[in-house]
Short mmCIF file of C-alpha atoms and ligand atoms in Angstrom, two decimals:
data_model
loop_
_atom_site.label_atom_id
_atom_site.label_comp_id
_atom_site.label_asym_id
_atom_site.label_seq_id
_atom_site.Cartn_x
_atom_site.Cartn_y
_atom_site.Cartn_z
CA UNK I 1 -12.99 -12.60 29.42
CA UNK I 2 -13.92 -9.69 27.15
CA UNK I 3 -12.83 -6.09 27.63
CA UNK I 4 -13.77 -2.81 26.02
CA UNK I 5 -11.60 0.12 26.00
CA UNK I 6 -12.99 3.29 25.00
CA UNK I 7 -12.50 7.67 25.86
CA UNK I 8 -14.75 9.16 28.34
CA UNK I 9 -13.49 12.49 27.02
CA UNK I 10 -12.96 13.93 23.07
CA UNK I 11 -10.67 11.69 22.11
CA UNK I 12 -7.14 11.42 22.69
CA UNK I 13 -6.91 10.09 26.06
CA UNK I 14 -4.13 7.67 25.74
CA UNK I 15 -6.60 4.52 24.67
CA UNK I 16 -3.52 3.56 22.48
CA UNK I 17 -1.01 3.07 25.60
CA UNK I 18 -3.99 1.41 27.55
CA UNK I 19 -5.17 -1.22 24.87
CA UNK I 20 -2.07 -1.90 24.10
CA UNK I 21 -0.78 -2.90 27.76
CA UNK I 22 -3.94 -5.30 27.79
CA UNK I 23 -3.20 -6.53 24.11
CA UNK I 24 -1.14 -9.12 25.68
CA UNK I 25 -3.45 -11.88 26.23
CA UNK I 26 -6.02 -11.46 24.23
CA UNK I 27 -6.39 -14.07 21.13
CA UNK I 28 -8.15 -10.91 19.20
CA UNK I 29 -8.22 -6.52 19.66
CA UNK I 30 -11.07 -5.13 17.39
CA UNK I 31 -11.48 -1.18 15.95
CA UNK I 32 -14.82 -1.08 15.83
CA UNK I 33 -15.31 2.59 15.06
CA UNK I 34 -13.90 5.40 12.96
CA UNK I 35 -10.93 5.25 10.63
CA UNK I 36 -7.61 7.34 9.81
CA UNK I 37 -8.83 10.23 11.77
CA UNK I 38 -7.89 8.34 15.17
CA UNK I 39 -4.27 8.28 15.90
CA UNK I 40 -3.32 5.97 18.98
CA UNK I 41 0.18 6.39 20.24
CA UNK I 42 1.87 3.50 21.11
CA UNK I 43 5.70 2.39 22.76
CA UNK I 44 6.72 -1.09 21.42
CA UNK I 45 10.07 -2.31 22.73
CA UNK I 46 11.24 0.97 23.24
CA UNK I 47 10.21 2.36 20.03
CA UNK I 48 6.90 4.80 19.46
CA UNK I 49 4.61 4.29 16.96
CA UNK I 50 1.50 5.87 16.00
CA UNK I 51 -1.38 3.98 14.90
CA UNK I 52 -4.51 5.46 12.61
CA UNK I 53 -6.27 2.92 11.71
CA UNK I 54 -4.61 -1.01 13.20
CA UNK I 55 -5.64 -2.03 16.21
CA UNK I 56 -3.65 -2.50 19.03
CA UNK I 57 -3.30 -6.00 18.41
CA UNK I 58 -0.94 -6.15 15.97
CA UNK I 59 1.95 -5.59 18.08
CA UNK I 60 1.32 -9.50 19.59
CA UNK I 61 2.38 -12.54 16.92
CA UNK I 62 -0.57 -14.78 18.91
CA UNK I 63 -3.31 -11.80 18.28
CA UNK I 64 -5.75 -11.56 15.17
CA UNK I 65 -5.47 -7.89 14.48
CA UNK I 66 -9.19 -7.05 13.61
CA UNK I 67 -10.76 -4.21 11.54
CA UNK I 68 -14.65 -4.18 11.92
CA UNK I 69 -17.58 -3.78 9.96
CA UNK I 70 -18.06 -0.15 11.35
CA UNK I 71 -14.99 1.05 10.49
CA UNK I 72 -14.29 2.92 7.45
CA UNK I 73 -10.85 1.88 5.71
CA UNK I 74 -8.32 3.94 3.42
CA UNK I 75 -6.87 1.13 2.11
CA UNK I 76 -3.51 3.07 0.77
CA UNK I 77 -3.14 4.89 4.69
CA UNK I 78 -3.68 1.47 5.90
CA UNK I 79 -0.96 -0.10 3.46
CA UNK I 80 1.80 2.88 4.73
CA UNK I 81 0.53 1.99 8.29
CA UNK I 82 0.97 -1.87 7.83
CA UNK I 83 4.43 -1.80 6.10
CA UNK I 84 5.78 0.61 9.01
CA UNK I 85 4.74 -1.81 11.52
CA UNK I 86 5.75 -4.68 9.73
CA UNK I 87 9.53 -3.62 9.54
CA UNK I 88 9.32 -2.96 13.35
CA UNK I 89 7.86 -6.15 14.03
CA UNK I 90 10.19 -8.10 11.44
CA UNK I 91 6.98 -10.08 10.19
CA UNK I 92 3.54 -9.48 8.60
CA UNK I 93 1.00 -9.29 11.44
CA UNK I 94 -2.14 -11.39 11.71
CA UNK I 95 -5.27 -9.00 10.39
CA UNK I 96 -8.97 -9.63 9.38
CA UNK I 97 -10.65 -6.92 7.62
CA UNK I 98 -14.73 -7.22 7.47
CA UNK I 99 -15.76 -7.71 4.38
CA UNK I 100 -18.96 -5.13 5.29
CA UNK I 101 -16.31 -2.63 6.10
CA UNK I 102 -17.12 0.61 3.85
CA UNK I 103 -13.89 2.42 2.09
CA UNK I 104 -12.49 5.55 2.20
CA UNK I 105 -11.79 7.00 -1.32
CA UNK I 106 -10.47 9.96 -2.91
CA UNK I 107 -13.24 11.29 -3.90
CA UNK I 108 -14.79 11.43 -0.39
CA UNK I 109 -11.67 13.76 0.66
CA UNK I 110 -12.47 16.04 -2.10
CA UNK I 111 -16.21 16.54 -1.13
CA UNK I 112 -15.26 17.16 2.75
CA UNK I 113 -12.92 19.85 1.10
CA UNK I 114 -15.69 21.39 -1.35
CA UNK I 115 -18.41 21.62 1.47
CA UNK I 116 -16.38 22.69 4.03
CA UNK I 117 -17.02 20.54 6.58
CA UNK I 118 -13.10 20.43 7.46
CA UNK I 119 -13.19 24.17 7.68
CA UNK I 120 -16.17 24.30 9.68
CA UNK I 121 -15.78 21.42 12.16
CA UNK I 122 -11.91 21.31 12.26
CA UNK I 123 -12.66 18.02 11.50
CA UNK I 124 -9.37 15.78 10.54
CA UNK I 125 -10.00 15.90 7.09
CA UNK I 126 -9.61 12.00 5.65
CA UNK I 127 -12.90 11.64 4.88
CA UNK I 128 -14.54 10.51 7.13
CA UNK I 129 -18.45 11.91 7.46
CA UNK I 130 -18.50 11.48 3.59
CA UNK I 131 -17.11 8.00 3.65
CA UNK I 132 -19.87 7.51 6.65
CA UNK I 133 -23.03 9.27 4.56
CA UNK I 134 -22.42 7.11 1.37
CA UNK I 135 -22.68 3.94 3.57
CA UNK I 136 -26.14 5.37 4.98
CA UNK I 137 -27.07 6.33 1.62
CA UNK I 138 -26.63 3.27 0.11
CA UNK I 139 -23.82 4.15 -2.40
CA UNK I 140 -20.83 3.37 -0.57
CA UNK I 141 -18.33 0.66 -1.91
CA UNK I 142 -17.21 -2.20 0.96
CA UNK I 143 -14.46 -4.24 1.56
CA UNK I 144 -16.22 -7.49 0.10
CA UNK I 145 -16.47 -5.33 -2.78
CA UNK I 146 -12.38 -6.05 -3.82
CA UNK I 147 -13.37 -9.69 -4.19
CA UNK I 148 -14.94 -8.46 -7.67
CA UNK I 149 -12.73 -5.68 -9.41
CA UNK I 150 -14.89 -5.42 -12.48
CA UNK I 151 -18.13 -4.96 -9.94
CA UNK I 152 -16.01 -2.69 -7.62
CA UNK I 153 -14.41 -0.53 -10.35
CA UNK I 154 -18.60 0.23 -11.85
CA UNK I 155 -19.64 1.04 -7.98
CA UNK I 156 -16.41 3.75 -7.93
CA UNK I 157 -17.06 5.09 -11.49
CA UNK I 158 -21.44 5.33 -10.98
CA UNK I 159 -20.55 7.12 -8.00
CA UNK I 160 -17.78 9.56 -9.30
CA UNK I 161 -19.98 10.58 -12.17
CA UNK I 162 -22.81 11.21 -9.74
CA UNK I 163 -20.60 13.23 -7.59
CA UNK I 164 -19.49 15.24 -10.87
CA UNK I 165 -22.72 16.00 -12.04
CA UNK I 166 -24.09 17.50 -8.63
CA UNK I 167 -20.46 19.93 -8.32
CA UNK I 168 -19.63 20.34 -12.21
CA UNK I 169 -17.35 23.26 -11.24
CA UNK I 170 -15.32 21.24 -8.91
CA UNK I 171 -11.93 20.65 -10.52
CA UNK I 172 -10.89 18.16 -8.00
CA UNK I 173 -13.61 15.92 -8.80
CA UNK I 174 -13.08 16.08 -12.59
CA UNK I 175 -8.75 15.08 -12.01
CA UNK I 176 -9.81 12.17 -10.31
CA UNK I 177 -10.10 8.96 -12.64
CA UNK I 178 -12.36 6.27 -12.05
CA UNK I 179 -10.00 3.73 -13.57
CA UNK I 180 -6.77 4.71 -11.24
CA UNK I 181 -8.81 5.37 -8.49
CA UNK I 182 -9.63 1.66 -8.58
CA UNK I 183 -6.17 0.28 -9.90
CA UNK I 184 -4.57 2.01 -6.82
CA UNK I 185 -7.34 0.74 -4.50
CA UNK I 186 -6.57 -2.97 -5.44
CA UNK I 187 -2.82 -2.90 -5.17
CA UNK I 188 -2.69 -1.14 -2.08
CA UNK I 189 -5.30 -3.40 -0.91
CA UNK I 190 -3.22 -6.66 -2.22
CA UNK I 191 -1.95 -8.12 0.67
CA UNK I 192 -5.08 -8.29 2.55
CA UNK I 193 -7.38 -9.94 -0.38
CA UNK I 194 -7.72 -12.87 1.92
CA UNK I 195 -7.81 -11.20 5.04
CA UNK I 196 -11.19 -9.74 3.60
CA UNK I 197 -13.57 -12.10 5.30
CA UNK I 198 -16.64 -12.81 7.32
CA UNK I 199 -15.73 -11.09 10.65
CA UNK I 200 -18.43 -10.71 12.20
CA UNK I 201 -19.30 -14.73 11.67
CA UNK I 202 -15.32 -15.32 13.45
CA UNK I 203 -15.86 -13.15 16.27
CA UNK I 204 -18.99 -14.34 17.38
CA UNK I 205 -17.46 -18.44 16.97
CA UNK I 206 -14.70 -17.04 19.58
CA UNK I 207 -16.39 -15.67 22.27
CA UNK I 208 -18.57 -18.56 22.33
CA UNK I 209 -15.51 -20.20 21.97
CA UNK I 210 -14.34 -18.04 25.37
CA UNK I 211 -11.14 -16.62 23.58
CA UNK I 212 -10.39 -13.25 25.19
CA UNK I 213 -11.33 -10.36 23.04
CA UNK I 214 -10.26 -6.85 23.26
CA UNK I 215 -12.30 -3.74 21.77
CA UNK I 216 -10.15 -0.64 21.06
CA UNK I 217 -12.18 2.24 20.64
CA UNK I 218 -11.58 5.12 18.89
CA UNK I 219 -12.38 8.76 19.45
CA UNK I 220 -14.28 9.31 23.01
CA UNK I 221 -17.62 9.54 23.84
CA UNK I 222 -18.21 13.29 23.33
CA UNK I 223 -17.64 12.58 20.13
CA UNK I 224 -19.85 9.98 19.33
CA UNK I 225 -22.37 10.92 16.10
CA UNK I 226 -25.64 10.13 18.45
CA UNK I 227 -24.27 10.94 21.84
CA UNK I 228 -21.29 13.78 21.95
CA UNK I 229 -21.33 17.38 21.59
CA UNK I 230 -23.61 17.07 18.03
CA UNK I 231 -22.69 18.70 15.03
CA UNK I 232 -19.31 18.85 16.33
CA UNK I 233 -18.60 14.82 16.73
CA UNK I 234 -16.96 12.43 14.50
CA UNK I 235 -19.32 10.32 12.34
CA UNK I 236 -19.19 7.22 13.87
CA UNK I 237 -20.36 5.58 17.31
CA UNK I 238 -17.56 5.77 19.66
CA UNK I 239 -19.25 4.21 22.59
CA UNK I 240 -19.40 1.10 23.83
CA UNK I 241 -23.31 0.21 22.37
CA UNK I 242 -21.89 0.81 19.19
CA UNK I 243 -19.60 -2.31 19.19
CA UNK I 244 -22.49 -4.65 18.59
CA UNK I 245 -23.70 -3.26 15.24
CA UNK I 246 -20.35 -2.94 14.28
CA UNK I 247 -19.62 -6.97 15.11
CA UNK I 248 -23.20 -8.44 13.77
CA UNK I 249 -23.53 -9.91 17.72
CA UNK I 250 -26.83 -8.56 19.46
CA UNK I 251 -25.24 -8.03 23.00
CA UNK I 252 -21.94 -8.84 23.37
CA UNK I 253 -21.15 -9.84 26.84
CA UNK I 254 -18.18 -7.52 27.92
CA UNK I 255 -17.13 -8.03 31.35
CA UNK I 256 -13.91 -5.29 32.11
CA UNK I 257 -15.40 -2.05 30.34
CA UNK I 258 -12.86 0.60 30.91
CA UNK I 259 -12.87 3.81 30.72
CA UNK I 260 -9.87 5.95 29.69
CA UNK I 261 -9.88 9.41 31.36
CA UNK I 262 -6.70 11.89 30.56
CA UNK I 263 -6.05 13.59 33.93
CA UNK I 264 -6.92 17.03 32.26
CA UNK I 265 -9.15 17.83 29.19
CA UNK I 266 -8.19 18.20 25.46
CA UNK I 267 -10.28 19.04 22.67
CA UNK I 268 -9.17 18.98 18.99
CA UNK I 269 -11.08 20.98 16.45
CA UNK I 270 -14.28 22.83 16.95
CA UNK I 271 -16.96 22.57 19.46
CA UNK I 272 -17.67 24.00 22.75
CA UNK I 273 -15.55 23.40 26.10
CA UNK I 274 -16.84 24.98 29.32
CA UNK I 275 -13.31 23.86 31.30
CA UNK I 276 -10.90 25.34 28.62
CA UNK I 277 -8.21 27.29 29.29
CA UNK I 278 -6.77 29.96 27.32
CA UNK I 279 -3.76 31.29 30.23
CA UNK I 280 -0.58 29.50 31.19
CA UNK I 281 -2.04 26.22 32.68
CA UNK I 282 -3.69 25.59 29.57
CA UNK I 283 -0.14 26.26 27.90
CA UNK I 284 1.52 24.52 30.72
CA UNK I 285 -0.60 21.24 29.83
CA UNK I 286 -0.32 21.79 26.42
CA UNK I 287 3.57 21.44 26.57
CA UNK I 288 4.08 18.97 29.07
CA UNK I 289 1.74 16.73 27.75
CA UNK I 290 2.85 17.18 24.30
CA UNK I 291 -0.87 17.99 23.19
CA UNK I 292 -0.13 17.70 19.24
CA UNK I 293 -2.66 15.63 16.88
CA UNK I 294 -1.25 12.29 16.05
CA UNK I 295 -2.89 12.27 13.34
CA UNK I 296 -3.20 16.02 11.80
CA UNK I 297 -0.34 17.93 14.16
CA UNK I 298 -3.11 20.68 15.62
CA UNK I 299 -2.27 21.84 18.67
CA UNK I 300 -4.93 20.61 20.95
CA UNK I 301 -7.26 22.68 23.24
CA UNK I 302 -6.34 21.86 26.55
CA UNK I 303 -8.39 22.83 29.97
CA UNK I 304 -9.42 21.34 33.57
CA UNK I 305 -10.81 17.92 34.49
CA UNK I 306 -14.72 18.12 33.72
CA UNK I 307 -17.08 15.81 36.14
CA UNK I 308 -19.88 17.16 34.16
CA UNK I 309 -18.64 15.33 31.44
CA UNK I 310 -17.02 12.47 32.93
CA UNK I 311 -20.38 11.20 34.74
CA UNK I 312 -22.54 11.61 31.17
CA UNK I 313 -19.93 9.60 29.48
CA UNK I 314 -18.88 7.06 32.15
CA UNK I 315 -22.80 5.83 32.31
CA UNK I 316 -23.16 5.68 28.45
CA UNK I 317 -20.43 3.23 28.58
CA UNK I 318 -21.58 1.64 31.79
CA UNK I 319 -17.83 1.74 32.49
CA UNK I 320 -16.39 0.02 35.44
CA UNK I 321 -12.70 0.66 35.47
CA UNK I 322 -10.97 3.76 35.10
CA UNK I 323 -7.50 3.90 33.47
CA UNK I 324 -6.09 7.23 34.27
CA UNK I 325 -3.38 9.06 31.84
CA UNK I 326 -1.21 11.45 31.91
CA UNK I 327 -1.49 12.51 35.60
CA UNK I 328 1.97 13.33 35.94
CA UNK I 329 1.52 16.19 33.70
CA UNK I 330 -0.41 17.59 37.04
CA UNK I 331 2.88 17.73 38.75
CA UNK I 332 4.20 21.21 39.85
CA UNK I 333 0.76 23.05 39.30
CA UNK I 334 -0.18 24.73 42.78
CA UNK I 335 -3.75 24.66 42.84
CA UNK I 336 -5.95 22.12 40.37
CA UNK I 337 -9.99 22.55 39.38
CA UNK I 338 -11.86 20.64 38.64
CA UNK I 339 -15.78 20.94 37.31
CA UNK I 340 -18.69 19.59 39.77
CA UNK I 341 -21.46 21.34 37.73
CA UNK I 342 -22.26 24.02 35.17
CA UNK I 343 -24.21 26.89 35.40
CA UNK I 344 -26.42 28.11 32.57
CA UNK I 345 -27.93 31.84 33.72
CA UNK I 346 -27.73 31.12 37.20
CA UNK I 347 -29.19 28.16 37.40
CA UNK I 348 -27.38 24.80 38.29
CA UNK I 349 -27.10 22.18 35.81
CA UNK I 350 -25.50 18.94 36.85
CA UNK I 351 -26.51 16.86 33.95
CA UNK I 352 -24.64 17.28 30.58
CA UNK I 353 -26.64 18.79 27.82
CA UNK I 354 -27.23 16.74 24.57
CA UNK I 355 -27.29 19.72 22.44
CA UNK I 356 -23.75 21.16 21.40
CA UNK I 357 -25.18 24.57 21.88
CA UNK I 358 -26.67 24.41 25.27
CA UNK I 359 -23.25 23.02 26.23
CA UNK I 360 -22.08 26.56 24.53
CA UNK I 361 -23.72 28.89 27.16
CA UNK I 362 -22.65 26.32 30.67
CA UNK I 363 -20.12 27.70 32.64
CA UNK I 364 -18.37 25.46 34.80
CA UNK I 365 -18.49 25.60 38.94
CA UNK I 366 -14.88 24.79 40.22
CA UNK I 367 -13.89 22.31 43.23
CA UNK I 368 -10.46 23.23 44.14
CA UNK I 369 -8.05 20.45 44.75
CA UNK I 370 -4.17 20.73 46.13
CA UNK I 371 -1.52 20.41 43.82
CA UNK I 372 1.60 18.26 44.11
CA UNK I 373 5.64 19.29 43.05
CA UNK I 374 6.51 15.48 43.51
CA UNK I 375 7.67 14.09 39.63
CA UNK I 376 5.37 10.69 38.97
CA UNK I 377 6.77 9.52 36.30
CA UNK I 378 9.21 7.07 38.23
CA UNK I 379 6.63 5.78 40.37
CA UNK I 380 6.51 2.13 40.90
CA UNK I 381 3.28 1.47 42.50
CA UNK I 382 -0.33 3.28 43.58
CA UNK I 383 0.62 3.90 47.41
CA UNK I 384 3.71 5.68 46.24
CA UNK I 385 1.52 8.72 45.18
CA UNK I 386 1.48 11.87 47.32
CA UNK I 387 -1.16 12.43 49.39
CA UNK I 388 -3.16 15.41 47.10
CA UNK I 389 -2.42 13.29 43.74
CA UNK I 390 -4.44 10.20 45.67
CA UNK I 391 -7.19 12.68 46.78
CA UNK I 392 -7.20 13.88 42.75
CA UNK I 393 -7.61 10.14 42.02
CA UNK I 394 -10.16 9.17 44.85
CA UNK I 395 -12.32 12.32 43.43
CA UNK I 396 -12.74 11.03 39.91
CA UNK I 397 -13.03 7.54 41.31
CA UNK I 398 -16.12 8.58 43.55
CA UNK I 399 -17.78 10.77 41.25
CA UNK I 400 -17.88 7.87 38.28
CA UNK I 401 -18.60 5.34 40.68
CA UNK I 402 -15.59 3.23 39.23
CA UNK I 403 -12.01 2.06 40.69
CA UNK I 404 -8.99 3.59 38.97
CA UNK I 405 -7.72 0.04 37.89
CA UNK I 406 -4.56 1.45 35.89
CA UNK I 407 -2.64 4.86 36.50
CA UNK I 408 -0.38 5.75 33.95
CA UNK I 409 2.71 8.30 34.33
CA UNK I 410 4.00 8.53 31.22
CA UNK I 411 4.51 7.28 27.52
CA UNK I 412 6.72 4.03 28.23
CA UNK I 413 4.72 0.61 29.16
CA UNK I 414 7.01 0.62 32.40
CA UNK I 415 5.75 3.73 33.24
CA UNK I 416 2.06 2.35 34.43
CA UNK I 417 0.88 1.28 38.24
CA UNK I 418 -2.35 -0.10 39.37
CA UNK I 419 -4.29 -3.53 39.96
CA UNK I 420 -6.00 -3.73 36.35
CA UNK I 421 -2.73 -4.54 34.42
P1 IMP Q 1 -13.72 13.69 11.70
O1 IMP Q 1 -13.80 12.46 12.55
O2 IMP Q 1 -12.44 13.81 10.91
O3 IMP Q 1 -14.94 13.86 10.85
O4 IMP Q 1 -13.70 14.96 12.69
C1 IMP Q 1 -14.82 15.34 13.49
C2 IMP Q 1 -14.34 15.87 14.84
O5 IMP Q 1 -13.80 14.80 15.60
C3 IMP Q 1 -13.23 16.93 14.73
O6 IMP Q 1 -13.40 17.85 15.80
C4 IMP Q 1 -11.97 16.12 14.96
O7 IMP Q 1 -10.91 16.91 15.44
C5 IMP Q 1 -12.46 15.11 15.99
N1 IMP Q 1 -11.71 13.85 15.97
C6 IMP Q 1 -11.81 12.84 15.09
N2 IMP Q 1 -10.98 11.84 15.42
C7 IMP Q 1 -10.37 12.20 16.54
C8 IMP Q 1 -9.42 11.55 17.40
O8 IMP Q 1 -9.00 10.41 17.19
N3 IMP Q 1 -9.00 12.27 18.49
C9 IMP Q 1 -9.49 13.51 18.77
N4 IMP Q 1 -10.38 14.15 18.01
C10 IMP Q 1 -10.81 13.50 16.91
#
């Protein structure tokens, strides 16, 4: 059986904890989106670990580890990231890196830096949208490409000098070499020079095969490039449609497609977010749930459950499991909200807008729910929960028109209840 895990909100929902409980089994976990700007936080025998760019499967010796073709790699973050994990694990873990997989370079750091997109969109600053644009542009450099350093090292230097002639006053461009830009690019990118291979040709062999294969998204669907909150989304398509272009199958059959949905809301970077909160319980979630970028530090914007939201996001990924997180960051608030509708100039608006700005003007309608004091996070199973936390649960469940499969309570692996594990 196949099984996609991917946000319903902007990122950061605990996918990492969730894809890694249902690692386990599965003969292969795929990143088929995004790059180093994700940062999935995840407890290994006891010891926590933060992922960027691996998938969740690299924790299992029995698991290919898989980086797909619509991912865009930074070979050197990926070589700190695979040495770290590799002492934990006391041996090399099994990965495949698609050969159509487009790299991250310096010089695409540099240009999010000289136009400001970092500034603008709080974005995370590795590269990403200009990593993205040169691959729809047609002057990006792959994976496949380290197979031929003399080919690889013209592709980096036609494309510095290109970059240098349309900013000639940008210094940063002119300190970067063309010939230790690609001398650092193939060692870091040593170990893996036959891991560089025909993915998407493997993956469709085992799920013909019927080997269970996991897809670990990254981001969440707000964020996707065609779908979220546009401009202010991530480059890439976080949803679950954008796993097939990323894999080279036409419609891969997926039967558990679940949806990861943080108890609360948290937005990093810019954008608008009609349910944030700017008093104490926005400070109150912001501490207890340790809302700090994995990847970049940020403090994260932090606000009430959004419905709105949920709904839009739950039927672009045609989701139909919910894994819960966090919800015993709830605990010992008196009252919770939580966001049936928006209102734009009086009028009610139950469908989420496409356009980042409309969603700039909504203001949210409230549906007051109890609170509970009881602590969660020692909770052993689902009928354990107090009576208002349950009624919190059975709301989200009926509005997205999905069972909460997997509740989780906390950081550790122990600290997860539910059917869906
Ligand atoms: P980029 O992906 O670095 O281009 O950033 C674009 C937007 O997506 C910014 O608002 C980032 O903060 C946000 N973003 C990118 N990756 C993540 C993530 O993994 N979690 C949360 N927000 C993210």
């Amino acid at each position: 059986m196949n099984t996609a895990v991917v946000g319903l909100q902007w990122g950061d929902e605990g996918k990492g904890k969730i894809t890694h409980l249902l690692a386990r089994g599965a003969k292969y976990v795929v990143r088929f989106n995004g790059g180093p700007n994700a940062g999935h936080t995840v407890v290994d025998r006891g010891v926590r670990l933060a992922t960027h760019l691996l998938p969740a499967g690299v924790f299992f010796p029995g698991c290919t580890a898989v980086l797909a073709g619509g991912m865009v790699i930074d070979f050197e973050a990926l070589r700190e990231e695979y040495d770290a994990i590799r002492r934990h694990l006391g041996e090399p873990p099994r990965l495949a890196i698609a050969e159509n997989a487009h790299l991250i370079l310096p010089y695409h750091r540099v240009m999010e830096e000289i136009e400001g997109s970092g500034a603008h969109f709080g974005t995370t600053r590795r590269g990403i949208a200009p990593a993205y644009r040169d691959k729809a542009a047609h002057v990006g450099v792959r994976a496949g490409d380290l197979a031929a350093p003399d080919g690889l090292c013209g592709k980096i230097a036609e494309r510095l000098e290109s970059l240098c002639r349309q900013w000639p006053a940008s210094e940063a461009l002119r300190a970067l070499s063309a010939e230790k830009m690609c001398a650092a690019l193939l060692e870091a990118a040593e170990p893996w020079r036959d891991s560089i291979r025909n993915v998407a040709a493997e993956l469709r062999c085992a799920m013909e095969r019927g080997d269970a294969v996991l897809f670990e998204g990254a981001q969440g669907a707000l964020l996707d490039v065609d779908f979220g909150t546009y401009p202010y989304v991530t480059s890439s398509s976080t949803t679950i449609g954008g796993i097939a272009p990323s894999i080279g199958a036409a419609v891969p059959a997926i039967e558990r497609r679940v949806g990861v949905v943080k108890a609360y809301t948290s937005r990093v970077g810019e954008g608008p977010f009609p349910t944030e909160l700017n008093d104490p319980v926005g400070t109150h979630l912001r501490t207890v749930g340790g809302e700090f970028g994995t990847t970049t530090g940020r403090p994260r914007r932090c606000g009430w459950l959004d419905l709105v939201a949920l709904r839009y996001a739950a039927a672009l990924n045609a989701v139909n499991e919910l894994a819960i997180t966090k919800l015993d960051v709830l605990s010992g608030l008196e009252a919770l909200k939580v966001c049936t509708e928006y209102r734009v100039g009086g009028r009610r608006v139950e469908s989420f807008p496409l356009s980042g700005e409309t969603l700039a003007v909504c203001e949210p309608v409230y549906e007051m729910f109890q609170g509970w004091p009881e602590d969660l996070r020692t909770l052993t199973k689902q009928s354990d929960l107090p009576g208002a936390a349950r009624r919190y649960v059975e709301a989200l469940e009926d509005s997205l028109a999905a069972p909460a499969t997997i509740l989780s309570v906390g950081a550790g692996p122990e600290q997860t209840i539910g059917t869906g594990l």
